[in-house]
PDB file of C-alpha atoms in Angstrom:
ATOM      1  CA  GLU O  27      11.143  10.711  -1.477  1.00  0.00           C
ATOM      2  CA  ASP O  28       9.768  13.615  -3.477  1.00  0.00           C
ATOM      3  CA  GLN O  29      10.839  17.148  -2.098  1.00  0.00           C
ATOM      4  CA  VAL O  30       9.709  20.662  -2.858  1.00  0.00           C
ATOM      5  CA  THR O  31      11.367  23.774  -1.237  1.00  0.00           C
ATOM      6  CA  GLN O  32       9.976  27.041  -1.926  1.00  0.00           C
ATOM      7  CA  SER O  33      11.935  30.268  -1.160  1.00  0.00           C
ATOM      8  CA  PRO O  34      11.920  32.977   0.479  1.00  0.00           C
ATOM      9  CA  GLU O  35       9.079  32.058   2.819  1.00  0.00           C
ATOM     10  CA  ALA O  36       7.793  35.715   2.643  1.00  0.00           C
ATOM     11  CA  LEU O  37       8.454  38.491   0.181  1.00  0.00           C
ATOM     12  CA  ARG O  38       7.453  42.064   0.562  1.00  0.00           C
ATOM     13  CA  LEU O  39       7.327  44.209  -2.655  1.00  0.00           C
ATOM     14  CA  GLN O  40       6.506  47.583  -3.296  1.00  0.00           C
ATOM     15  CA  GLU O  41       3.804  48.109  -6.228  1.00  0.00           C
ATOM     16  CA  GLY O  42       5.798  48.015  -9.476  1.00  0.00           C
ATOM     17  CA  GLU O  43       8.862  46.114  -8.118  1.00  0.00           C
ATOM     18  CA  SER O  44       9.522  43.151 -10.139  1.00  0.00           C
ATOM     19  CA  SER O  45      10.782  39.765  -8.666  1.00  0.00           C
ATOM     20  CA  SER O  46      10.842  36.001  -8.615  1.00  0.00           C
ATOM     21  CA  LEU O  47       9.706  33.097  -6.588  1.00  0.00           C
ATOM     22  CA  ASN O  48      11.833  29.976  -6.426  1.00  0.00           C
ATOM     23  CA  CYS O  49      10.712  26.322  -6.212  1.00  0.00           C
ATOM     24  CA  SER O  50      13.412  23.643  -6.082  1.00  0.00           C
ATOM     25  CA  TYR O  51      12.433  20.102  -6.284  1.00  0.00           C
ATOM     26  CA  THR O  52      13.595  16.548  -6.121  1.00  0.00           C
ATOM     27  CA  VAL O  53      11.539  14.007  -7.904  1.00  0.00           C
ATOM     28  CA  SER O  54      12.444  10.831  -9.509  1.00  0.00           C
ATOM     29  CA  GLY O  55      11.185  11.891 -13.022  1.00  0.00           C
ATOM     30  CA  LEU O  56       8.894  14.925 -13.270  1.00  0.00           C
ATOM     31  CA  ARG O  57       5.407  14.361 -14.626  1.00  0.00           C
ATOM     32  CA  GLY O  58       4.458  17.886 -13.981  1.00  0.00           C
ATOM     33  CA  LEU O  59       4.997  20.911 -11.980  1.00  0.00           C
ATOM     34  CA  PHE O  60       1.847  23.238 -10.675  1.00  0.00           C
ATOM     35  CA  TRP O  61       1.930  26.521  -9.618  1.00  0.00           C
ATOM     36  CA  TYR O  62      -1.368  27.735  -7.474  1.00  0.00           C
ATOM     37  CA  ARG O  63      -2.306  30.977  -5.696  1.00  0.00           C
ATOM     38  CA  GLN O  64      -4.166  30.850  -2.310  1.00  0.00           C
ATOM     39  CA  ASP O  65      -5.984  33.635  -0.868  1.00  0.00           C
ATOM     40  CA  PRO O  66      -6.628  33.896   3.154  1.00  0.00           C
ATOM     41  CA  GLY O  67      -9.222  31.570   4.026  1.00  0.00           C
ATOM     42  CA  LYS O  68      -9.815  30.165   0.461  1.00  0.00           C
ATOM     43  CA  GLY O  69      -8.737  27.305  -1.477  1.00  0.00           C
ATOM     44  CA  PRO O  70      -5.514  26.931  -3.856  1.00  0.00           C
ATOM     45  CA  GLU O  71      -6.438  28.431  -7.219  1.00  0.00           C
ATOM     46  CA  PHE O  72      -4.951  26.944 -10.150  1.00  0.00           C
ATOM     47  CA  LEU O  73      -2.035  28.860 -12.427  1.00  0.00           C
ATOM     48  CA  PHE O  74       0.129  26.959 -14.450  1.00  0.00           C
ATOM     49  CA  THR O  75       1.452  23.704 -15.235  1.00  0.00           C
ATOM     50  CA  LEU O  76       5.023  22.847 -16.460  1.00  0.00           C
ATOM     51  CA  TYR O  77       5.882  19.437 -18.087  1.00  0.00           C
ATOM     52  CA  SER O  78       9.543  19.960 -19.388  1.00  0.00           C
ATOM     53  CA  ALA O  79      12.692  21.946 -18.947  1.00  0.00           C
ATOM     54  CA  GLY O  80      12.669  25.035 -21.034  1.00  0.00           C
ATOM     55  CA  GLU O  81       8.751  25.387 -20.957  1.00  0.00           C
ATOM     56  CA  GLU O  82       7.424  28.794 -19.799  1.00  0.00           C
ATOM     57  CA  LYS O  83       3.799  29.977 -19.391  1.00  0.00           C
ATOM     58  CA  GLU O  84       2.496  33.345 -18.959  1.00  0.00           C
ATOM     59  CA  LYS O  85      -0.791  34.952 -17.341  1.00  0.00           C
ATOM     60  CA  GLU O  86      -1.078  38.778 -16.804  1.00  0.00           C
ATOM     61  CA  ARG O  87       1.951  39.684 -14.707  1.00  0.00           C
ATOM     62  CA  LEU O  88       2.935  36.094 -13.989  1.00  0.00           C
ATOM     63  CA  LYS O  89       5.437  34.104 -15.987  1.00  0.00           C
ATOM     64  CA  ALA O  90       6.431  30.440 -14.792  1.00  0.00           C
ATOM     65  CA  THR O  91       9.740  28.863 -16.282  1.00  0.00           C
ATOM     66  CA  LEU O  92      11.023  25.282 -15.478  1.00  0.00           C
ATOM     67  CA  THR O  93      14.477  23.862 -15.271  1.00  0.00           C
ATOM     68  CA  LYS O  94      15.393  20.128 -14.389  1.00  0.00           C
ATOM     69  CA  LYS O  95      15.883  21.103 -10.699  1.00  0.00           C
ATOM     70  CA  GLU O  96      13.753  24.281 -10.160  1.00  0.00           C
ATOM     71  CA  SER O  97      10.874  26.543 -11.247  1.00  0.00           C
ATOM     72  CA  PHE O  98      10.592  30.462 -11.069  1.00  0.00           C
ATOM     73  CA  LEU O  99       7.378  32.421 -10.997  1.00  0.00           C
ATOM     74  CA  HIS O 100       8.304  35.724 -12.201  1.00  0.00           C
ATOM     75  CA  ILE O 101       6.028  38.640 -11.186  1.00  0.00           C
ATOM     76  CA  THR O 102       6.430  41.659 -13.312  1.00  0.00           C
ATOM     77  CA  ALA O 103       5.317  44.916 -12.248  1.00  0.00           C
ATOM     78  CA  PRO O 104       3.103  43.835  -9.360  1.00  0.00           C
ATOM     79  CA  LYS O 105       0.044  45.294  -7.931  1.00  0.00           C
ATOM     80  CA  PRO O 106      -1.705  44.831  -4.376  1.00  0.00           C
ATOM     81  CA  GLU O 107      -4.113  42.259  -5.827  1.00  0.00           C
ATOM     82  CA  ASP O 108      -1.361  40.134  -6.627  1.00  0.00           C
ATOM     83  CA  SER O 109      -0.673  39.503  -2.812  1.00  0.00           C
ATOM     84  CA  ALA O 110      -1.448  36.146  -1.919  1.00  0.00           C
ATOM     85  CA  THR O 111       0.390  32.744  -0.881  1.00  0.00           C
ATOM     86  CA  TYR O 112       1.877  30.864  -3.989  1.00  0.00           C
ATOM     87  CA  LEU O 113       2.301  27.323  -3.800  1.00  0.00           C
ATOM     88  CA  CYS O 114       4.223  24.911  -5.945  1.00  0.00           C
ATOM     89  CA  ALA O 115       3.690  21.110  -6.270  1.00  0.00           C
ATOM     90  CA  VAL O 116       5.261  18.332  -8.307  1.00  0.00           C
ATOM     91  CA  GLN O 117       3.971  14.982  -9.570  1.00  0.00           C
ATOM     92  CA  ALA O 118       6.046  12.036 -10.321  1.00  0.00           C
ATOM     93  CA  PRO O 119       5.167   9.571 -12.919  1.00  0.00           C
ATOM     94  CA  GLY O 120       3.021   6.689 -12.290  1.00  0.00           C
ATOM     95  CA  ALA O 121      -0.672   5.850 -12.314  1.00  0.00           C
ATOM     96  CA  ASN O 122      -2.937   7.475  -9.618  1.00  0.00           C
ATOM     97  CA  SER O 123       0.191  10.003  -9.034  1.00  0.00           C
ATOM     98  CA  LYS O 124       0.062  12.329  -6.545  1.00  0.00           C
ATOM     99  CA  LEU O 125       1.025  15.982  -5.845  1.00  0.00           C
ATOM    100  CA  THR O 126       3.840  16.807  -3.066  1.00  0.00           C
ATOM    101  CA  PHE O 127       3.406  20.380  -2.152  1.00  0.00           C
ATOM    102  CA  GLY O 128       6.001  22.994  -1.089  1.00  0.00           C
ATOM    103  CA  LYS O 129       5.090  24.991   2.132  1.00  0.00           C
ATOM    104  CA  GLY O 130       4.231  28.248   0.050  1.00  0.00           C
ATOM    105  CA  ILE O 131       5.518  31.763  -0.396  1.00  0.00           C
ATOM    106  CA  THR O 132       3.394  34.618   1.287  1.00  0.00           C
ATOM    107  CA  LEU O 133       3.867  37.784  -1.258  1.00  0.00           C
ATOM    108  CA  SER O 134       3.011  41.061  -0.020  1.00  0.00           C
ATOM    109  CA  VAL O 135       2.472  43.854  -2.552  1.00  0.00           C
ATOM    110  CA  ARG O 136       2.580  47.545  -0.914  1.00  0.00           C
ATOM    111  CA  PRO O 137       0.835  50.071  -2.971  1.00  0.00           C
TER     112      PRO O 137
ATOM    113  CA  ASN Q   3     -20.938  25.279 -12.733  1.00  0.00           C
ATOM    114  CA  ALA Q   4     -20.433  25.301  -9.009  1.00  0.00           C
ATOM    115  CA  GLY Q   5     -16.811  23.433  -9.250  1.00  0.00           C
ATOM    116  CA  VAL Q   6     -16.032  21.691  -5.970  1.00  0.00           C
ATOM    117  CA  THR Q   7     -17.902  22.613  -2.698  1.00  0.00           C
ATOM    118  CA  GLN Q   8     -17.422  21.729   0.901  1.00  0.00           C
ATOM    119  CA  THR Q   9     -19.512  21.225   3.814  1.00  0.00           C
ATOM    120  CA  PRO Q  10     -19.364  22.507   6.503  1.00  0.00           C
ATOM    121  CA  LYS Q  11     -17.312  25.612   6.387  1.00  0.00           C
ATOM    122  CA  PHE Q  12     -16.182  25.663  10.006  1.00  0.00           C
ATOM    123  CA  ARG Q  13     -16.619  23.224  12.685  1.00  0.00           C
ATOM    124  CA  VAL Q  14     -15.853  23.003  16.544  1.00  0.00           C
ATOM    125  CA  LEU Q  15     -15.505  19.439  18.011  1.00  0.00           C
ATOM    126  CA  LYS Q  16     -14.641  18.192  21.294  1.00  0.00           C
ATOM    127  CA  THR Q  17     -11.863  15.481  21.963  1.00  0.00           C
ATOM    128  CA  GLY Q  18     -13.630  12.003  21.107  1.00  0.00           C
ATOM    129  CA  GLN Q  19     -16.530  13.491  18.851  1.00  0.00           C
ATOM    130  CA  SER Q  20     -17.090  12.070  15.381  1.00  0.00           C
ATOM    131  CA  MET Q  21     -18.083  13.956  12.276  1.00  0.00           C
ATOM    132  CA  THR Q  22     -18.019  13.638   8.628  1.00  0.00           C
ATOM    133  CA  LEU Q  23     -17.034  16.355   5.928  1.00  0.00           C
ATOM    134  CA  LEU Q  24     -18.419  16.451   2.634  1.00  0.00           C
ATOM    135  CA  CYS Q  25     -17.028  17.163  -0.511  1.00  0.00           C
ATOM    136  CA  ALA Q  26     -19.200  17.403  -3.704  1.00  0.00           C
ATOM    137  CA  GLN Q  27     -17.886  18.185  -7.345  1.00  0.00           C
ATOM    138  CA  ASP Q  28     -19.987  18.861 -10.613  1.00  0.00           C
ATOM    139  CA  MET Q  29     -17.318  18.617 -13.178  1.00  0.00           C
ATOM    140  CA  ASN Q  30     -17.935  14.721 -13.634  1.00  0.00           C
ATOM    141  CA  HIS Q  31     -14.225  14.177 -12.432  1.00  0.00           C
ATOM    142  CA  GLU Q  32     -12.943  10.576 -11.754  1.00  0.00           C
ATOM    143  CA  TYR Q  33     -10.088  11.592  -9.138  1.00  0.00           C
ATOM    144  CA  MET Q  34     -10.866  13.197  -5.633  1.00  0.00           C
ATOM    145  CA  TYR Q  35      -8.507  14.097  -3.031  1.00  0.00           C
ATOM    146  CA  TRP Q  36      -8.535  15.037   0.606  1.00  0.00           C
ATOM    147  CA  TYR Q  37      -5.985  17.227   1.988  1.00  0.00           C
ATOM    148  CA  ARG Q  38      -4.982  18.905   5.250  1.00  0.00           C
ATOM    149  CA  GLN Q  39      -3.094  22.246   5.691  1.00  0.00           C
ATOM    150  CA  ASP Q  40      -1.140  23.254   8.714  1.00  0.00           C
ATOM    151  CA  PRO Q  41       0.627  26.508   9.635  1.00  0.00           C
ATOM    152  CA  GLY Q  42       4.365  26.147   8.324  1.00  0.00           C
ATOM    153  CA  MET Q  43       3.587  22.957   6.396  1.00  0.00           C
ATOM    154  CA  GLY Q  44       2.658  22.154   2.982  1.00  0.00           C
ATOM    155  CA  LEU Q  45      -0.508  20.617   1.819  1.00  0.00           C
ATOM    156  CA  ARG Q  46      -0.361  16.910   2.937  1.00  0.00           C
ATOM    157  CA  LEU Q  47      -2.676  14.194   1.233  1.00  0.00           C
ATOM    158  CA  ILE Q  48      -4.922  12.182   3.529  1.00  0.00           C
ATOM    159  CA  HIS Q  49      -6.683   9.831   1.299  1.00  0.00           C
ATOM    160  CA  TYR Q  50      -7.863   9.759  -2.498  1.00  0.00           C
ATOM    161  CA  SER Q  51     -10.096   8.129  -4.840  1.00  0.00           C
ATOM    162  CA  VAL Q  52      -9.664   7.299  -8.493  1.00  0.00           C
ATOM    163  CA  GLY Q  53     -13.163   6.568  -9.072  1.00  0.00           C
ATOM    164  CA  GLU Q  54     -16.550   5.626  -7.410  1.00  0.00           C
ATOM    165  CA  GLY Q  55     -16.337   2.842  -4.936  1.00  0.00           C
ATOM    166  CA  THR Q  56     -12.557   2.989  -4.553  1.00  0.00           C
ATOM    167  CA  THR Q  57     -10.334   4.368  -1.867  1.00  0.00           C
ATOM    168  CA  ALA Q  58      -6.620   4.754  -1.217  1.00  0.00           C
ATOM    169  CA  LYS Q  59      -4.388   5.948   1.617  1.00  0.00           C
ATOM    170  CA  GLY Q  60      -2.174   8.931   1.115  1.00  0.00           C
ATOM    171  CA  GLU Q  61       0.384  10.568   3.166  1.00  0.00           C
ATOM    172  CA  VAL Q  62      -1.333  11.136   6.690  1.00  0.00           C
ATOM    173  CA  PRO Q  63      -4.174   8.761   6.551  1.00  0.00           C
ATOM    174  CA  ASP Q  64      -4.334   7.669  10.553  1.00  0.00           C
ATOM    175  CA  GLY Q  65      -7.282   8.746  12.187  1.00  0.00           C
ATOM    176  CA  TYR Q  66      -9.345   9.203   9.176  1.00  0.00           C
ATOM    177  CA  ASN Q  67     -11.896   7.004   7.155  1.00  0.00           C
ATOM    178  CA  VAL Q  68     -13.416   7.929   3.524  1.00  0.00           C
ATOM    179  CA  SER Q  69     -16.072   6.845   1.277  1.00  0.00           C
ATOM    180  CA  ARG Q  70     -16.626   7.307  -2.483  1.00  0.00           C
ATOM    181  CA  LEU Q  71     -20.216   5.950  -2.849  1.00  0.00           C
ATOM    182  CA  LYS Q  72     -21.265   8.360  -5.620  1.00  0.00           C
ATOM    183  CA  LYS Q  73     -19.033   9.860  -8.417  1.00  0.00           C
ATOM    184  CA  GLN Q  74     -19.394  13.191  -7.381  1.00  0.00           C
ATOM    185  CA  ASN Q  75     -19.035  13.022  -3.685  1.00  0.00           C
ATOM    186  CA  PHE Q  76     -16.247  12.205  -1.476  1.00  0.00           C
ATOM    187  CA  LEU Q  77     -16.654  11.848   2.369  1.00  0.00           C
ATOM    188  CA  LEU Q  78     -13.918  12.186   5.070  1.00  0.00           C
ATOM    189  CA  GLY Q  79     -14.780  10.891   8.464  1.00  0.00           C
ATOM    190  CA  LEU Q  80     -13.428  11.365  11.780  1.00  0.00           C
ATOM    191  CA  GLU Q  81     -14.413   8.438  14.218  1.00  0.00           C
ATOM    192  CA  SER Q  82     -12.845  10.102  17.641  1.00  0.00           C
ATOM    193  CA  ALA Q  83     -11.353  13.333  17.037  1.00  0.00           C
ATOM    194  CA  ALA Q  84      -8.095  14.504  18.457  1.00  0.00           C
ATOM    195  CA  PRO Q  85      -6.521  17.916  18.870  1.00  0.00           C
ATOM    196  CA  SER Q  86      -3.885  17.067  16.484  1.00  0.00           C
ATOM    197  CA  GLN Q  87      -6.784  17.003  13.772  1.00  0.00           C
ATOM    198  CA  THR Q  88      -7.292  20.653  14.075  1.00  0.00           C
ATOM    199  CA  SER Q  89      -6.610  21.820  10.656  1.00  0.00           C
ATOM    200  CA  VAL Q  90      -7.913  23.124   7.617  1.00  0.00           C
ATOM    201  CA  TYR Q  91      -9.083  20.640   5.178  1.00  0.00           C
ATOM    202  CA  PHE Q  92      -9.284  20.785   1.405  1.00  0.00           C
ATOM    203  CA  CYS Q  93     -10.687  18.627  -1.189  1.00  0.00           C
ATOM    204  CA  ALA Q  94      -9.844  18.586  -4.593  1.00  0.00           C
ATOM    205  CA  SER Q  95     -10.902  16.534  -7.860  1.00  0.00           C
ATOM    206  CA  ARG Q  96      -9.529  16.266 -11.253  1.00  0.00           C
ATOM    207  CA  LEU Q  97     -10.006  14.214 -14.650  1.00  0.00           C
ATOM    208  CA  ALA Q  98      -8.470  10.628 -15.042  1.00  0.00           C
ATOM    209  CA  GLY Q  99      -6.634  11.787 -18.109  1.00  0.00           C
ATOM    210  CA  ALA Q 100      -4.909  14.853 -19.144  1.00  0.00           C
ATOM    211  CA  PRO Q 101      -4.867  17.684 -17.896  1.00  0.00           C
ATOM    212  CA  GLU Q 102      -4.049  16.433 -14.542  1.00  0.00           C
ATOM    213  CA  THR Q 103      -4.765  19.294 -12.981  1.00  0.00           C
ATOM    214  CA  GLN Q 104      -6.368  19.266  -9.394  1.00  0.00           C
ATOM    215  CA  TYR Q 105      -9.146  21.856  -8.565  1.00  0.00           C
ATOM    216  CA  PHE Q 106      -9.627  22.900  -5.009  1.00  0.00           C
ATOM    217  CA  GLY Q 107     -12.691  23.595  -2.723  1.00  0.00           C
ATOM    218  CA  PRO Q 108     -12.915  26.330  -0.469  1.00  0.00           C
ATOM    219  CA  GLY Q 109     -11.746  24.409   2.679  1.00  0.00           C
ATOM    220  CA  THR Q 110     -13.391  23.239   6.126  1.00  0.00           C
ATOM    221  CA  ARG Q 111     -11.648  24.825   9.358  1.00  0.00           C
ATOM    222  CA  LEU Q 112     -11.945  22.364  11.996  1.00  0.00           C
ATOM    223  CA  LEU Q 113     -11.170  23.213  15.872  1.00  0.00           C
ATOM    224  CA  VAL Q 114     -10.861  20.036  17.999  1.00  0.00           C
ATOM    225  CA  LEU Q 115     -10.792  20.833  21.717  1.00  0.00           C
TER     226      LEU Q 115
END
């Protein structure tokens, strides 16, 4: 059974204090790993897709990396507007393959 | 493009009542999904569809039915609502081929009393 564990459950940072969010996964052959951002009362918003170990992707203050067992979402010099819940999901091989989501990490950035 | 839209945004039901949630997408996506999101749990797949006229069960299908009569619409039905179905429901869609990114709607909050 595919499993995704995100840690920590919640993270409070001071503005400008860089940190990383962790996503550990167990899947029989990774087809893709997805990061989403979710603001309160809204639907998840797509951030990144990673396909193979060693791959990295960046968007503004966010950088996602992937190994064979986990993915990290690095946040550099965060701002209050980066406060949100960050979701990680994995996709196993196979036609019509579905996403398995973690419980999410709630990030709060204080000014 | 509006992307993925969901109707209604919020609904209160009494136990035993029925209702239908509507998801619409204007991106010509083949695949559509219904998820539920509960506190302390990740998004869980209820049902999905890989094309017009086809549906399949996800992780938590019991108590729900779906229909995909038109490519752009995916309906989620609750025939006899139960308090355990109190949740936030999200619809998502994606292309059949790469990239396989799912795009989500804004959600429907459902309270069953």
